[in-house]
CSV table of C-alpha atoms in Angstrom, one decimal:
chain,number,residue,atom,x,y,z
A,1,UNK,CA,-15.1,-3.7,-3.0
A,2,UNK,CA,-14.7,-0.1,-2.7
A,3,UNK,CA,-12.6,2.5,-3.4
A,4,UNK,CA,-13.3,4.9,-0.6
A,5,UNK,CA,-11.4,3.7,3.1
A,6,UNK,CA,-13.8,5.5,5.2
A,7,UNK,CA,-16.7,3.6,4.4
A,8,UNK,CA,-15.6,0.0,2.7
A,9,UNK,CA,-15.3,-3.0,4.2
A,10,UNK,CA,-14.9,-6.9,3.0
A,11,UNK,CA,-18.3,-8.1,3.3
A,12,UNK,CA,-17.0,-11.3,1.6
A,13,UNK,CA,-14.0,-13.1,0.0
A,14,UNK,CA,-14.3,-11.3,-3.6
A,15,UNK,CA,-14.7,-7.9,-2.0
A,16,UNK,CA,-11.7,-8.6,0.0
A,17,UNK,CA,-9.4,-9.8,-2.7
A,18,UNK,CA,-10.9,-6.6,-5.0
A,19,UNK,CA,-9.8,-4.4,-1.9
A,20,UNK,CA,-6.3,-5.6,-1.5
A,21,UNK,CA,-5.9,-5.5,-5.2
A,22,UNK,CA,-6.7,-1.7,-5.3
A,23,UNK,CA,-5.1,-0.7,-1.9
A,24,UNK,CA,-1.9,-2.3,-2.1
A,25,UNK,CA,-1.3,-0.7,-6.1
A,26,UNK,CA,1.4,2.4,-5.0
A,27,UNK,CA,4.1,2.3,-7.9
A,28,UNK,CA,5.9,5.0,-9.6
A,29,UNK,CA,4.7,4.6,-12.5
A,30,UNK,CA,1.3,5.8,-11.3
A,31,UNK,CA,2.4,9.7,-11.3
A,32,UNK,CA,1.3,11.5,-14.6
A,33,UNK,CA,2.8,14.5,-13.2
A,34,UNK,CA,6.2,14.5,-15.1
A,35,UNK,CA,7.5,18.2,-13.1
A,36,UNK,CA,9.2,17.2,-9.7
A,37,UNK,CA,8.6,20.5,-8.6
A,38,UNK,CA,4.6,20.4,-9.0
A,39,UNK,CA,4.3,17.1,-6.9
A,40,UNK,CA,1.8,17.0,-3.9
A,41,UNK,CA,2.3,14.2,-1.1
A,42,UNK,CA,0.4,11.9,-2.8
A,43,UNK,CA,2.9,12.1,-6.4
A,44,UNK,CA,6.0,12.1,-4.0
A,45,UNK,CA,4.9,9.0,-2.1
A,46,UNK,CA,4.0,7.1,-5.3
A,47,UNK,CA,7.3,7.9,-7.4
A,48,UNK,CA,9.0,7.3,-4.5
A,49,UNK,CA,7.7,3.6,-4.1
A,50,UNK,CA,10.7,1.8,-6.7
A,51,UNK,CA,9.2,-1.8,-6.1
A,52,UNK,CA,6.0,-3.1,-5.6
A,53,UNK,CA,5.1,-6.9,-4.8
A,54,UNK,CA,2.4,-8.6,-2.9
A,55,UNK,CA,2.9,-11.9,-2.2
A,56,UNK,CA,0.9,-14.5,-0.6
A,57,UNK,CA,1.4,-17.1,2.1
A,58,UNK,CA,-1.1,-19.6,2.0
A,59,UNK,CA,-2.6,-20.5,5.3
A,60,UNK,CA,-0.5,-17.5,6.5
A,61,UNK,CA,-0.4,-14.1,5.4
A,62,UNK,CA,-0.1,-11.7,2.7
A,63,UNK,CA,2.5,-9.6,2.6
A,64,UNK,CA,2.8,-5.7,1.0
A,65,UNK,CA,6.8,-5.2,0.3
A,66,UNK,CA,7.9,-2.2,-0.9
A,67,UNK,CA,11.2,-0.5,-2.1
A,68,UNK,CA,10.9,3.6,-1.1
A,69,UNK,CA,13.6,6.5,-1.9
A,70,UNK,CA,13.8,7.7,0.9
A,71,UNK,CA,15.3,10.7,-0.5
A,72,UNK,CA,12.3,11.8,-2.3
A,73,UNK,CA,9.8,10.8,0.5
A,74,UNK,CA,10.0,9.6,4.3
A,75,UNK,CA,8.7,6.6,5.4
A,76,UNK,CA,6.1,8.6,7.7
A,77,UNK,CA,4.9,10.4,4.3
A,78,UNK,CA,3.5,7.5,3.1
A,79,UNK,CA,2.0,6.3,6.8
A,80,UNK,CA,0.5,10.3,6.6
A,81,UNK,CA,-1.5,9.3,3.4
A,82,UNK,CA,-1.6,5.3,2.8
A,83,UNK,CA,-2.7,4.1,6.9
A,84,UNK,CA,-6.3,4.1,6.2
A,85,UNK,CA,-5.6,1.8,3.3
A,86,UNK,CA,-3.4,-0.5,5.7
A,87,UNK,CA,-5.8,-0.8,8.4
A,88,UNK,CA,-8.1,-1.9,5.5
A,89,UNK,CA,-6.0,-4.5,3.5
A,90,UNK,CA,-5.2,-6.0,7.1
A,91,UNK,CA,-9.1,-6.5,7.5
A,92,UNK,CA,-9.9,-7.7,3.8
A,93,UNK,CA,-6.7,-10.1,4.6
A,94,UNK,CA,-8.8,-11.3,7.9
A,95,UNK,CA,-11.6,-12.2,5.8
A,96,UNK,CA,-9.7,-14.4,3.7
A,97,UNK,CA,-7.7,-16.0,7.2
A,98,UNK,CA,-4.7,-14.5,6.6
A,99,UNK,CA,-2.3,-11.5,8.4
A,100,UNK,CA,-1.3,-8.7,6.8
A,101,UNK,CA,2.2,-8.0,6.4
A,102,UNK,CA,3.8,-4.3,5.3
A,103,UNK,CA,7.7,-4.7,4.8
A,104,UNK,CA,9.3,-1.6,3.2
A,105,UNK,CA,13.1,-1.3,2.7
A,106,UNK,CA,13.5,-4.6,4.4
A,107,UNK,CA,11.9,-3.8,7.5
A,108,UNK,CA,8.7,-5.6,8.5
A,109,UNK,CA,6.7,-2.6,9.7
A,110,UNK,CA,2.9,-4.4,10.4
């Protein structure tokens, strides 16, 4: 595993399951920044994220769904800062023969 998108890559099933486990962890509860008013893109697009579940398919795919507020934080904010990370859960899911699903708000997005 590793934590940095530009370089890593799922050499091998344990790597891959390591990478989806840290790449697909956005939750509210993540921002230690308590003032609103102080948040950067990356505190807005966590505490906007009000559910977080992956779920897997065997023999299918893996699927990211996520609940946003849209009225703290677009959709496209969290594409802006989190597409790296999808491009590399979809290849760690390859590695263990599976797809790699993104649903947010109900809507099946990759």
């Amino acid at each position: 595993g590793n934590h940095d998108e530009s370089t890593a890559f799922p050499v091998n099933a344990v790597a891959a399951a390591l990478i989806l486990a840290d790449k697909t962890d956005v939750r509210y509860t993540r921002v230690r920044n308590q003032a609103i008013s102080n948040f950067d893109i990356h505190d807005r697009v966590n505490y906007s994220v009000k559910e977080s579940e992956v779920k897997i398919q065997k023999d299918s795919h893996l699927e990211l769904r996520l609940v946003i507020d849209t009225q703290m934080c677009a959709v496209m904010d969290y594409f802006e800062i989190f597409l790296n990370r999808m491009i590399l859960c979809r290849k760690a899911a390859e590695k263990l023969g599976l797809e790699f699903w993104l649903v947010i708000n109900g809507q099946r997005l990759i």
